[in-house]
Coordinates of C-alpha atoms in Angstrom, one line a residue:
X28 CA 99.6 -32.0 119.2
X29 CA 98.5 -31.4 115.5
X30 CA 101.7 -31.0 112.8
X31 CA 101.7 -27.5 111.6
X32 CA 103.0 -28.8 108.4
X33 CA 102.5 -31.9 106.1
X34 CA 105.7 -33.9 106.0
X35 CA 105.4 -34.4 101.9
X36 CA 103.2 -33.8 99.3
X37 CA 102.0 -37.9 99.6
X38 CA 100.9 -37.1 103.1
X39 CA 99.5 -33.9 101.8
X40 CA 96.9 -35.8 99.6
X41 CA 96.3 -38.5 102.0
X42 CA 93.1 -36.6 103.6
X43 CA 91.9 -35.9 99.9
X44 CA 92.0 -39.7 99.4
X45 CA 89.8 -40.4 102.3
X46 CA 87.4 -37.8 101.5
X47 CA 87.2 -39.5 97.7
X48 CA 86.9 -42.6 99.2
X49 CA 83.8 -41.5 101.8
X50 CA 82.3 -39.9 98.7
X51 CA 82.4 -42.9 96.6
X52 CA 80.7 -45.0 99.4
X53 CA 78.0 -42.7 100.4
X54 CA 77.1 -41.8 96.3
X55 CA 76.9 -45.9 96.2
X56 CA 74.8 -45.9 98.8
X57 CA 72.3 -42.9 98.5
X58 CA 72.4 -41.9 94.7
X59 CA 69.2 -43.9 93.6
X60 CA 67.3 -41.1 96.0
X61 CA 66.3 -38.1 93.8
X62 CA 68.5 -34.7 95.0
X63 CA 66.8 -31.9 95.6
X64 CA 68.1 -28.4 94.3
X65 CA 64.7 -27.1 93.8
X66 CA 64.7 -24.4 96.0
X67 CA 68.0 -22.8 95.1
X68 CA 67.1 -22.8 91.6
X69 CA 63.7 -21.5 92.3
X70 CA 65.2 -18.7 94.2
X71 CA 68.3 -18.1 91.6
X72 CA 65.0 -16.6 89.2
X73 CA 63.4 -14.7 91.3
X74 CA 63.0 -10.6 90.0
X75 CA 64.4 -8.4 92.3
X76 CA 61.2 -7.0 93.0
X77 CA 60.0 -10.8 94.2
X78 CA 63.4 -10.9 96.4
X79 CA 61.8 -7.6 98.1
X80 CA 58.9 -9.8 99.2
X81 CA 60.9 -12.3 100.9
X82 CA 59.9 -13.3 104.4
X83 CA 61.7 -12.7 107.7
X84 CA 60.9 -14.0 111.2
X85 CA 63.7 -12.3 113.4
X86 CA 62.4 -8.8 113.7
X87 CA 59.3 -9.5 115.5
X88 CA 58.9 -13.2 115.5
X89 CA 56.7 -13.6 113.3
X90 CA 56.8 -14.1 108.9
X91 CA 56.3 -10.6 107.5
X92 CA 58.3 -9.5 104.3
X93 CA 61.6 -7.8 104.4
X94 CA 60.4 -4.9 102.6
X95 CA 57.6 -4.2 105.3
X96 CA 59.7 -5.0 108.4
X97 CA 60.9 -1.7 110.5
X98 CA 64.4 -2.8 111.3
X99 CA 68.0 -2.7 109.6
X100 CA 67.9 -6.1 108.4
X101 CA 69.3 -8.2 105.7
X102 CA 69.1 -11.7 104.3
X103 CA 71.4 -13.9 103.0
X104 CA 69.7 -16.2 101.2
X105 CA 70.8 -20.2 100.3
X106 CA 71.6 -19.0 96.7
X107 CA 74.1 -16.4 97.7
X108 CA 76.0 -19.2 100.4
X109 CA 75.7 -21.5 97.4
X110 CA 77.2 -18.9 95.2
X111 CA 79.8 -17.5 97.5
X112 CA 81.9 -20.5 98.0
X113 CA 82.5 -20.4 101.6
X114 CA 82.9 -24.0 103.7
X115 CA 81.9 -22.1 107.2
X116 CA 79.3 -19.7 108.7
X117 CA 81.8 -17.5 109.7
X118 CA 82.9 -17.0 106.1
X119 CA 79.2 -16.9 105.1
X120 CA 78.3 -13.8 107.2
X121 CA 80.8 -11.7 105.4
X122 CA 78.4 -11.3 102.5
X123 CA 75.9 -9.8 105.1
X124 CA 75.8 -5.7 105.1
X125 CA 77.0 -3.8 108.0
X126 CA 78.6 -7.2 110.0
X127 CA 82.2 -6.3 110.8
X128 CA 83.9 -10.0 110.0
X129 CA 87.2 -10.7 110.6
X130 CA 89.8 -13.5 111.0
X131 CA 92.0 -13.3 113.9
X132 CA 94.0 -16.6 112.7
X133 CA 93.3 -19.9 111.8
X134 CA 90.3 -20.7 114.0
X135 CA 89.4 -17.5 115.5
X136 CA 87.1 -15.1 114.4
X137 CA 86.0 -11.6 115.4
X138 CA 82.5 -10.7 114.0
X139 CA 80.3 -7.7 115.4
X140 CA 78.0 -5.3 114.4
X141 CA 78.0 -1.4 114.9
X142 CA 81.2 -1.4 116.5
X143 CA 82.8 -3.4 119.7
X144 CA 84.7 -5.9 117.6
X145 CA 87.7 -8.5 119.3
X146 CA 87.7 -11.7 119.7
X147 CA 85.5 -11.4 122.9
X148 CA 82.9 -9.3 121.5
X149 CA 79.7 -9.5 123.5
X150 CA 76.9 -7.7 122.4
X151 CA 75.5 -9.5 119.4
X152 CA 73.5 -12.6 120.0
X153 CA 73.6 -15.3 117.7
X154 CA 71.2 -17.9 117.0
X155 CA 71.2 -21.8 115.2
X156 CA 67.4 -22.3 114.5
X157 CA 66.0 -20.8 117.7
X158 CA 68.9 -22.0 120.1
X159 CA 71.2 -19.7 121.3
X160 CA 74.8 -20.2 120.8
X161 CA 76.6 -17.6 122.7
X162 CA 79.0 -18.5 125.4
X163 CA 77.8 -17.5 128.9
X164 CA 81.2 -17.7 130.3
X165 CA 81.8 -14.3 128.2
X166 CA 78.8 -13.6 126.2
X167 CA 80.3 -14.1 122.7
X168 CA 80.3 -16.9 120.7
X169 CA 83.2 -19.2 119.7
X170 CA 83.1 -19.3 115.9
X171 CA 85.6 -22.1 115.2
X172 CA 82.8 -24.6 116.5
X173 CA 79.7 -22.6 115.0
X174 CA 78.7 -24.7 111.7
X175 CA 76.2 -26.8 110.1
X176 CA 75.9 -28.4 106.4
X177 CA 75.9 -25.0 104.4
X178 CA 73.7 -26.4 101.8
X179 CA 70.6 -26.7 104.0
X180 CA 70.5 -23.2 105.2
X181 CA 67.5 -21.6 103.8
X182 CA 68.4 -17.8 105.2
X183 CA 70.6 -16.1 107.5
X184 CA 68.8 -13.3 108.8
X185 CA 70.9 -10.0 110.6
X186 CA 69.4 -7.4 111.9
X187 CA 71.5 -4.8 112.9
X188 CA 70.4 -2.9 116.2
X189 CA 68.9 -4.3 119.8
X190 CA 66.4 -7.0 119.6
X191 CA 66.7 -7.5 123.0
X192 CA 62.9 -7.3 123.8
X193 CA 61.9 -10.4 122.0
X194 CA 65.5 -12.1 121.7
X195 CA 66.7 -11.5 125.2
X196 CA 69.6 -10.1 127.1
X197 CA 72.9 -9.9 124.7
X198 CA 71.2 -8.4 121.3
X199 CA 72.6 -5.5 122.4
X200 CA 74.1 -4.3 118.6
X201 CA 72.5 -6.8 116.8
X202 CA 70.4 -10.3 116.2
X203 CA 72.0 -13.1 113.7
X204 CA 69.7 -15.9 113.0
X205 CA 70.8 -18.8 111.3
X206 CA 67.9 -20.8 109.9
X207 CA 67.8 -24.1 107.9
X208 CA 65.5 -25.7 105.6
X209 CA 62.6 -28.2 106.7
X210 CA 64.0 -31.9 105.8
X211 CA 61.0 -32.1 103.6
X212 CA 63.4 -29.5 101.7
X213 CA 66.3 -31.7 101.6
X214 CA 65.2 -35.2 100.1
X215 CA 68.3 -37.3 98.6
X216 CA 71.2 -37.0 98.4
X217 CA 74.3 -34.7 98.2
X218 CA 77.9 -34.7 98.4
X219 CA 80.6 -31.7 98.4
X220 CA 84.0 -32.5 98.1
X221 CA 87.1 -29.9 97.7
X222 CA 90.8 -29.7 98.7
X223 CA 93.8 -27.2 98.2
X224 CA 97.1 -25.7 99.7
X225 CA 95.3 -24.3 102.8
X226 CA 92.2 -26.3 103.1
X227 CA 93.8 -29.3 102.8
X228 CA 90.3 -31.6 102.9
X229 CA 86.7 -30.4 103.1
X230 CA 83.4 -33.0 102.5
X231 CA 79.9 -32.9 103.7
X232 CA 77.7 -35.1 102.9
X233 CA 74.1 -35.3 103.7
X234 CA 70.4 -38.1 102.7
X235 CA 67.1 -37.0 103.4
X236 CA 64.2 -39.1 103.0
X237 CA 60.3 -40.1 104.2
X238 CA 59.4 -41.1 107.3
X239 CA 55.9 -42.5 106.9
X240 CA 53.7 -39.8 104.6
X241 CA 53.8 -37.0 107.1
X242 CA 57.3 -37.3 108.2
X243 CA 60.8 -36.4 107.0
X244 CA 64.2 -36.4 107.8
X245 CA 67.6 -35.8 106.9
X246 CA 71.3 -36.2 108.4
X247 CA 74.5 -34.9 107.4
X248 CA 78.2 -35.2 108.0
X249 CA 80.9 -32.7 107.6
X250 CA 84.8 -32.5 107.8
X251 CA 87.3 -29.7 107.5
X252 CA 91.2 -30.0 107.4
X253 CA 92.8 -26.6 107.0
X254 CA 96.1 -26.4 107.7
X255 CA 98.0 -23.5 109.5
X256 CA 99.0 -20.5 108.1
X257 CA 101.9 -18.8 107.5
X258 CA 103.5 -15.8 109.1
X259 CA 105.6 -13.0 107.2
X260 CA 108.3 -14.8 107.4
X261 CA 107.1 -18.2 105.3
X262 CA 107.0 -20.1 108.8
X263 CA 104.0 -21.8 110.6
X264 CA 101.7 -19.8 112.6
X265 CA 100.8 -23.0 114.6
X266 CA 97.1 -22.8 114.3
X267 CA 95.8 -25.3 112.0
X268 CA 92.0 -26.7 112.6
X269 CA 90.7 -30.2 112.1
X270 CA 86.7 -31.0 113.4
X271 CA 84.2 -33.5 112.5
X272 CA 80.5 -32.7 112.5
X273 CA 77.2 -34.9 112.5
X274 CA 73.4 -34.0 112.5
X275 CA 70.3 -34.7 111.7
X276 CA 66.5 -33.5 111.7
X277 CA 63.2 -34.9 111.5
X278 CA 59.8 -32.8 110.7
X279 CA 56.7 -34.0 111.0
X280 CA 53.2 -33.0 110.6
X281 CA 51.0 -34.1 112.8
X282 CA 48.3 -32.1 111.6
X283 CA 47.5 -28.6 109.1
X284 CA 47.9 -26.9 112.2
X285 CA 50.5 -28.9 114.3
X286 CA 54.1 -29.2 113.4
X287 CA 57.0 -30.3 115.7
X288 CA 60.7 -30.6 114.5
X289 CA 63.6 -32.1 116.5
X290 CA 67.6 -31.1 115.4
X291 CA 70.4 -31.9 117.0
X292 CA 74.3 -31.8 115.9
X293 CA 77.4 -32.4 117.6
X294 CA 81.1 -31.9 116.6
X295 CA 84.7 -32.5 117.7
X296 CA 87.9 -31.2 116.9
X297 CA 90.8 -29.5 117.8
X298 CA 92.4 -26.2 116.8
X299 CA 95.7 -25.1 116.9
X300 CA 97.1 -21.3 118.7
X301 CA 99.9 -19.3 118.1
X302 CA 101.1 -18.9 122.0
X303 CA 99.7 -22.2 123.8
X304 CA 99.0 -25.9 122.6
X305 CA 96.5 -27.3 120.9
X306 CA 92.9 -26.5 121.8
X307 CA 90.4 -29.3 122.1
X308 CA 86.6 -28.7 121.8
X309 CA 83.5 -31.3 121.9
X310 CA 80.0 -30.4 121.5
X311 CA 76.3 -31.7 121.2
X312 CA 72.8 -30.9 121.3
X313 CA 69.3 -31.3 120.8
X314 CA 66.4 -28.9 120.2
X315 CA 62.8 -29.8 120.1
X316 CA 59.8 -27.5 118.8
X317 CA 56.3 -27.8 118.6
X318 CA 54.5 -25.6 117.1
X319 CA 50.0 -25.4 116.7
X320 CA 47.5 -23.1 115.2
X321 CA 44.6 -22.3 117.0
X322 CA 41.1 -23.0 115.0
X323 CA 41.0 -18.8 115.4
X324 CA 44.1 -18.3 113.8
X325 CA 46.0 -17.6 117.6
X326 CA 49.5 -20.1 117.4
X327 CA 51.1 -21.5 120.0
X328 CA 55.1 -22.3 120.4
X329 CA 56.7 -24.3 123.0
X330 CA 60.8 -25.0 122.3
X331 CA 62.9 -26.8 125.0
X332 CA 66.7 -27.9 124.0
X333 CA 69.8 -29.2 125.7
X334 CA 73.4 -27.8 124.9
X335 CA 76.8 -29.3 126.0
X336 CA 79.4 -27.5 125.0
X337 CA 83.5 -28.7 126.2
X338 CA 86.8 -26.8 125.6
X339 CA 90.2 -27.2 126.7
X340 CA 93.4 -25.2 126.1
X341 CA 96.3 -26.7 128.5
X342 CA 98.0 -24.0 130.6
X343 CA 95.2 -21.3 130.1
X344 CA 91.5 -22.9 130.9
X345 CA 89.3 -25.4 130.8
X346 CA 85.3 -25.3 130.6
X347 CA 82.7 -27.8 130.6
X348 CA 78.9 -26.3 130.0
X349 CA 75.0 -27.6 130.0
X350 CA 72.5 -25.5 129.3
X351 CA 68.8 -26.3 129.4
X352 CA 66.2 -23.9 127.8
X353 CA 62.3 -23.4 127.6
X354 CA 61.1 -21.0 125.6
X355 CA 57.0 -20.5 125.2
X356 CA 55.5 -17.9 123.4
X357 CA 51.9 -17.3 122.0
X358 CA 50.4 -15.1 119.2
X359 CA 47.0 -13.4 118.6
X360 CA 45.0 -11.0 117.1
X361 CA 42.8 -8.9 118.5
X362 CA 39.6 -6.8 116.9
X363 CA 41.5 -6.6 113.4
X364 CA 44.0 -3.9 114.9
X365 CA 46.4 -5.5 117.9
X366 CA 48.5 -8.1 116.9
X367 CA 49.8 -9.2 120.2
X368 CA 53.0 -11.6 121.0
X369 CA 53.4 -12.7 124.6
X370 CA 55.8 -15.6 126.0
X371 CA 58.5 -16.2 128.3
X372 CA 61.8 -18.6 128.9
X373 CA 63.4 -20.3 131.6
X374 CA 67.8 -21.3 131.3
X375 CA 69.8 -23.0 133.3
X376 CA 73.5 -23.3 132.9
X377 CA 76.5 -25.4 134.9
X378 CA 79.8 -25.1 134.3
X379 CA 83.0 -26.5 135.7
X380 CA 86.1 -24.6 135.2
X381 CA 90.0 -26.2 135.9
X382 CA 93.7 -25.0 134.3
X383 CA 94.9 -28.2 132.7
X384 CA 98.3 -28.7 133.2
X385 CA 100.9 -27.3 130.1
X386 CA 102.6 -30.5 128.3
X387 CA 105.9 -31.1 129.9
X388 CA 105.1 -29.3 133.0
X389 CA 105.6 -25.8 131.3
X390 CA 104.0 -22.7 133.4
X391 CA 102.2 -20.0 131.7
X392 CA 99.5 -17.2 132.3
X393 CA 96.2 -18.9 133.2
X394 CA 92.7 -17.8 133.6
X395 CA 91.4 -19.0 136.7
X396 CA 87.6 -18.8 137.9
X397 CA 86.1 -18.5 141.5
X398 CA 84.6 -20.5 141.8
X399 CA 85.4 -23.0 140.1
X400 CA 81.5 -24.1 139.4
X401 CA 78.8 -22.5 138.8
X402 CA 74.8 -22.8 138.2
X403 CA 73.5 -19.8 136.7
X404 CA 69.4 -18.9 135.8
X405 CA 67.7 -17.0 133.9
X406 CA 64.0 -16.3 133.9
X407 CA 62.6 -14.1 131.4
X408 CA 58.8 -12.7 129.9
X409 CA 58.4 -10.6 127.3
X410 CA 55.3 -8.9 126.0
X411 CA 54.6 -7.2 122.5
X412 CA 52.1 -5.4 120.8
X413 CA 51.8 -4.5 117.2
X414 CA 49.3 -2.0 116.6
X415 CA 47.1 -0.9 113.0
X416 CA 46.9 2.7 113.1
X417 CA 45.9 3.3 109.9
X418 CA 45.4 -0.1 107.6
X419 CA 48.7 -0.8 105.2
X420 CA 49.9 2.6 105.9
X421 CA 50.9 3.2 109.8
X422 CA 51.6 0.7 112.2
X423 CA 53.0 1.3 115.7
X424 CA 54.8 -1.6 117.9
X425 CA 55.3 -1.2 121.7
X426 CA 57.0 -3.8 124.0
X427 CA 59.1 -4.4 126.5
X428 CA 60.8 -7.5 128.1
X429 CA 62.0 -8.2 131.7
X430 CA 64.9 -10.7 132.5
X431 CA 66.3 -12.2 136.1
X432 CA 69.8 -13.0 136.1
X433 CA 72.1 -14.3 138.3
X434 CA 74.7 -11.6 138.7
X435 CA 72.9 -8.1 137.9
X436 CA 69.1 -9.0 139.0
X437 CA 66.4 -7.6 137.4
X438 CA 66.9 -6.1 133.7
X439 CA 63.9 -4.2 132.5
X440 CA 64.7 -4.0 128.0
X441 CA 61.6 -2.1 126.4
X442 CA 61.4 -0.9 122.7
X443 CA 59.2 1.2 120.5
X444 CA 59.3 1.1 116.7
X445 CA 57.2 2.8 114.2
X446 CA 56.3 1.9 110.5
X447 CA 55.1 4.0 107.9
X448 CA 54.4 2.8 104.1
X449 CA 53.3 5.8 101.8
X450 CA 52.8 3.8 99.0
X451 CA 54.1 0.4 97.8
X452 CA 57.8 -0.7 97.8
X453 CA 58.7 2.3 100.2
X454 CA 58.5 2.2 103.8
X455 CA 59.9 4.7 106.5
X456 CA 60.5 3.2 110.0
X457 CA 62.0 4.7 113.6
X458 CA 62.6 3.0 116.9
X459 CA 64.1 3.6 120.6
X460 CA 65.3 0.5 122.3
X461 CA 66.8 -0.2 125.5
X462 CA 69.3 -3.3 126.1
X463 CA 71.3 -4.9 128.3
X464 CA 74.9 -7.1 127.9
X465 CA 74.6 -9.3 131.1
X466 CA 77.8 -9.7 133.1
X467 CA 79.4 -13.3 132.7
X468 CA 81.7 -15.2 135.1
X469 CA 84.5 -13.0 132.5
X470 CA 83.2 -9.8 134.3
X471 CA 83.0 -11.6 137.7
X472 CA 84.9 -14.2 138.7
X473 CA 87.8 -14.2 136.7
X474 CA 91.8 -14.2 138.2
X475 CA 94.2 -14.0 135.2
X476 CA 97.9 -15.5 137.6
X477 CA 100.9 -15.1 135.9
X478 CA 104.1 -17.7 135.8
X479 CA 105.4 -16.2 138.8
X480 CA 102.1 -16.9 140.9
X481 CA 101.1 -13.3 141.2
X482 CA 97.5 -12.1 140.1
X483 CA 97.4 -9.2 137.5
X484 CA 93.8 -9.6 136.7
X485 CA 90.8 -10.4 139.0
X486 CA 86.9 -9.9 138.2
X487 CA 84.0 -7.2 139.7
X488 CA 81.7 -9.7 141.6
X489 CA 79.2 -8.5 143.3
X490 CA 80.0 -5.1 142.1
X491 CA 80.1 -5.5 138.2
X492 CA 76.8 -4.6 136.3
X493 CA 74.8 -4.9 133.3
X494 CA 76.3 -2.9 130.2
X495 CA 73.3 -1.1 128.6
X496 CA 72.5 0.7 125.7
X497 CA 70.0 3.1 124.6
X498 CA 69.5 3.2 120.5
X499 CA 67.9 5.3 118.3
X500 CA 67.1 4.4 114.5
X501 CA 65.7 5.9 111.5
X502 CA 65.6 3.9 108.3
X503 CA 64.1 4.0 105.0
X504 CA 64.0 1.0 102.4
X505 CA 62.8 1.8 98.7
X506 CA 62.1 0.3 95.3
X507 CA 62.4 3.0 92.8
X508 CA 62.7 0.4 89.7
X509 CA 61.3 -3.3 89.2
X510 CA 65.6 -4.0 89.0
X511 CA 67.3 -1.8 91.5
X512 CA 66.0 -1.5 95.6
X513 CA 67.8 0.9 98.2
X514 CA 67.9 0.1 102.0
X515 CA 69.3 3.6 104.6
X516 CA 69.3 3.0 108.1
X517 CA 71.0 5.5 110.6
X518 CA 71.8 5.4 114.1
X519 CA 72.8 6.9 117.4
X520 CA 73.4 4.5 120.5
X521 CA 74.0 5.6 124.4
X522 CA 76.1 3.2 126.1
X523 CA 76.3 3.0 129.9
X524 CA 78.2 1.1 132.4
X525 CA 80.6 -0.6 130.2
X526 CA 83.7 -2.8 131.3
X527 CA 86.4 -1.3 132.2
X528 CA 90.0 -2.1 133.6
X529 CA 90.6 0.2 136.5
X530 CA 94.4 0.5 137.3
X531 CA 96.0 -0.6 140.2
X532 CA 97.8 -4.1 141.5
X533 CA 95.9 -6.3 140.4
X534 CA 93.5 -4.4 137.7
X535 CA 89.9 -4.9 138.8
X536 CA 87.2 -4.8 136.2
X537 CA 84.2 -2.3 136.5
X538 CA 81.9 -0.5 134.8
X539 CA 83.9 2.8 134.6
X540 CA 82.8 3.7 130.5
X541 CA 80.4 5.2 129.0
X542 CA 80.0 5.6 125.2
X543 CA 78.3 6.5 122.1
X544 CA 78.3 5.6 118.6
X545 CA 76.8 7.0 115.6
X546 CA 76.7 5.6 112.2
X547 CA 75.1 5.4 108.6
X548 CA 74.5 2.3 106.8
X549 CA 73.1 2.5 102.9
X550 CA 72.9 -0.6 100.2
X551 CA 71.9 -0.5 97.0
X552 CA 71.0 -3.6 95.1
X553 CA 70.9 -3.9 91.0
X554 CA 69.4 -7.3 89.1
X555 CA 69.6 -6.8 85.6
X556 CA 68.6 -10.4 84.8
X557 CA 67.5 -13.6 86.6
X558 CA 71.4 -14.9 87.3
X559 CA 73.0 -11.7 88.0
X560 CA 73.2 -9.4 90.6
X561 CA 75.2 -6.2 91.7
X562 CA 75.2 -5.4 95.1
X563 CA 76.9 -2.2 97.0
X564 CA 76.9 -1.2 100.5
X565 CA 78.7 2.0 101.9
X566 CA 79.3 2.8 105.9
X567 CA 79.7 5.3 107.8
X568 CA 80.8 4.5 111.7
X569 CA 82.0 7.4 114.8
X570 CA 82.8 6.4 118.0
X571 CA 83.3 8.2 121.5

């Protein structure tokens, strides 16, 4: 069990003394390398008017500039993480328009877009440089283990609204990828050290270097100590955090036209809760891509990675996960007009599922799954065409992606999006997309018992389906000055077969809501000089 509080102020500074002492040895080691800060400074002077031109992958996977791209989407760029001063992702996506973000307690966070926050949300999908990190025991994603080495992120990319037909089931209410620099990017070294009343020790450190002249890498290592917070009263809320994380990646290019990149991370730690002991988490895992341009332009992708993901709260549950994933897709153009995107994805997941015991023998509420293991698969192909209708003016997308999963079937998720650029630096878009929130073993096969043995809580099975939702959007993005851009996207979503807790001894979950949700979400961004900018968003959210 982690102590809630530090017995005296020596003990108090005895994590910042390690963390000094780390530092010291890995600057002895690693400071003859050159650092590289290049790219943050680079971006730091960019006009506004170049910051419109930056490049996005997320909205139809492929690089087109944010100022062209017919979606609600926003970047957070390395300079802003660099600027903002946060020490985790989940800190770091609160500078992101239209994300509700908030902290539940110490570890936990509750972050959603366009409505149907909690600390279980399930209908945004969230993505760590191509690998998915939701949870498919509920479909959400458990922030307190979500991180990398903040300094190598090149760009967090959020689009608000389904992305389902290229991203999958889940990006129901929004996409969230998280993408990090090439090591080539991150040569040297670099070392961040900091420590205070609440986060009691935080250092990452991370060395890049060559590998031969077409190779690079880089690894990292990063460690938080935050201590627990404190209730109204001045005592301990008991939920005080310590993990360790290590990673690495290696790019290489094989060829102009042939890249492949390996990462991997893993982390352990353990997090403290209000109402039950400490929670202990252990993950890893290792992505490979490769990535080749045909001699007529046409490029190929093939991704595969492995994901093993542990967590254990005594008295409530206990999970143990692998995941494997292949994802393929492959991109052409077609007599000057189609641009056409086409792949497919096969995941397989395991889990076993216990109650560990409470220390001392104490009995509390548990959340108990039948059965207790599982294999669950997903196969998936998606198909997309982008269509010139009239050259830089009108373009036309149409696509559609059909998943097979193990507790609702087929899901058929289709979109259409339309783009319109009158002149330069203004662009009117529109789009109706279906998606789908897939049920999880949450939905299914879940029996909450209480002390007294009785069960208040037990799943759909069979029974439960797919939450869907069909949106509509209308957005226009303009740049009326060389220093000031404005970004309007509005919305009305139909919601269908959502989960619901029908009443009764035990309560059984089904799909007895439906729902709707309209909103309106405007930003307006001001840089009067190279090192300053002024950046308001308003909000406007109604739901049924």
């Amino acid at each position: 069990m982690i102590s809630n509080r530090i017995a005296s102020p020596g003990a108090a500074f005895l994590p910042v003394h390690l963390i000094l002492l780390g530092a010291v040895f890995f600057t002895g080691i690693f400071l003859p390398a050159p650092a590289a800060g290049q790219d943050a400074t680079e971006l730091k002077r960019l006009a506004l008017e170049d910051l419109m031109e930056v490049d996005v992958t997320s909205v139809s996977r492929r690089t087109e500039r944010i100022s062209e791209a017919p979606a609600a989407v926003d970047v957070i760029t390395g300079d802003q993480i660099r600027r903002s001063g946060a020490t985790t992702l989940a800190e770091v996506l609160r500078l992101a328009t239209g994300l509700e973000v908030a902290r539940v307690d110490g570890t936990t966070w509750a972050i959603s877009a366009r409505g149907f926050n909690g600390t279980a949300s399930n209908k945004l999908l969230v993505l760590m440089d191509g690998r998915s990190v939701y949870t498919p025991l509920f479909s959400g994603v458990f922030w307190d283990v979500q991180d990398t080495f903040l300094a190598d992120v090149d760009r967090i990319e959020v689009i608000r609204g389904p992305g389902a037909t290229l991203w999958g089931a889940n990006a129901v209410n929004g996409v969230i990828n998280i993408i990090t620099r090439p090591a080539s990017r991150t040569q040297g070294g670099r070392i961040e050290v900091a420590s205070g009343n609440q986060e009691r020790g935080f250092a990452a450190m991370r060395y890049g270097d060559e590998l031969g002249r077409s190779a690079h890498y880089r690894a990292y290592a990063k460690f938080n100590y935050q201590d627990a917070q404190l209730t109204q009263s001045g005592a301990s809320a008991g939920d005080p955090l310590r993990r360790v994380q290590l990673g690495g990646r290696i790019d290489w290019a094989v060829s102009p036209k042939t890249q492949i990149a390996v990462i991997g991370d893993g982390n352990a730690g353990s997090m403290g809760r209000v109402d039950r002991p400490t929670t202990d988490v252990h993950n890893a895992n290792i992505l490979a891509r490769i990535r080749h341009e045909t001699a007529r332009g046409a490029e190929l992708q093939l991704q595969a990675y492995y994901d093993r993901t542990f967590r254990s709260t005594p008295g409530s549950f206990e999970e143990d996960r692998g995941t494997w994933d292949l994802d393929v897709q492959y991109r052409t153009r077609v007599n000057g007009r189609h641009m056409l995107l086409a792949g497919g994805g096969y995941r397989l997941s395991r889990d076993r599922t216990s109650v560990p015991p409470m220390p001392g023998g104490a009995v509390g509420a548990a959340a108990v799954f039948v059965p207790a293991s599982r294999q669950a698969a997903l196969l998936a192909g998606f198909a997309q065409d982008e269509i010139t209708v009239i050259p830089e003016k009108v373009t036309l997308t149409v696509g559609a992606r059909g998943e097979h999963n193990e507790f609702s079937g087929f899901e058929f998720q289709p979109t259409v999006r339309a783009r319109w650029i009158p002149k330069p630096r203004n662009i009117l878009w529109g789009a109706v997309s279906r998606a789908v929130r897939t049920p999880t073993r949450l939905d299914v096969d879940i029996r909450v018992v209480l002390p007294d043995g009785r069960v208040s809580l037990i799943g759909g099975g069979d029974q439960f389906r797919a939450e869907s939702v069909v949106a509509y959007e209308l957005g226009y993005r303009v740049q009326p000055h060389p220093l000031v851009s404005v970004d309007i996207a509005a919305y009305h979503n139909e919601y269908d077969h959502l989960r619901s807790q029908e009443p009764g001894a035990p309560i059984v979950l089904a799909n007895g809501l439906r729902g709707r949700t309209n909103g309106l979400e405007s930003e307006i961004t001001v840089r009067p000089t190279g090192w300053m900018r002024w950046q308001a968003s308003w909000t406007l959210f109604d739901k049924h």
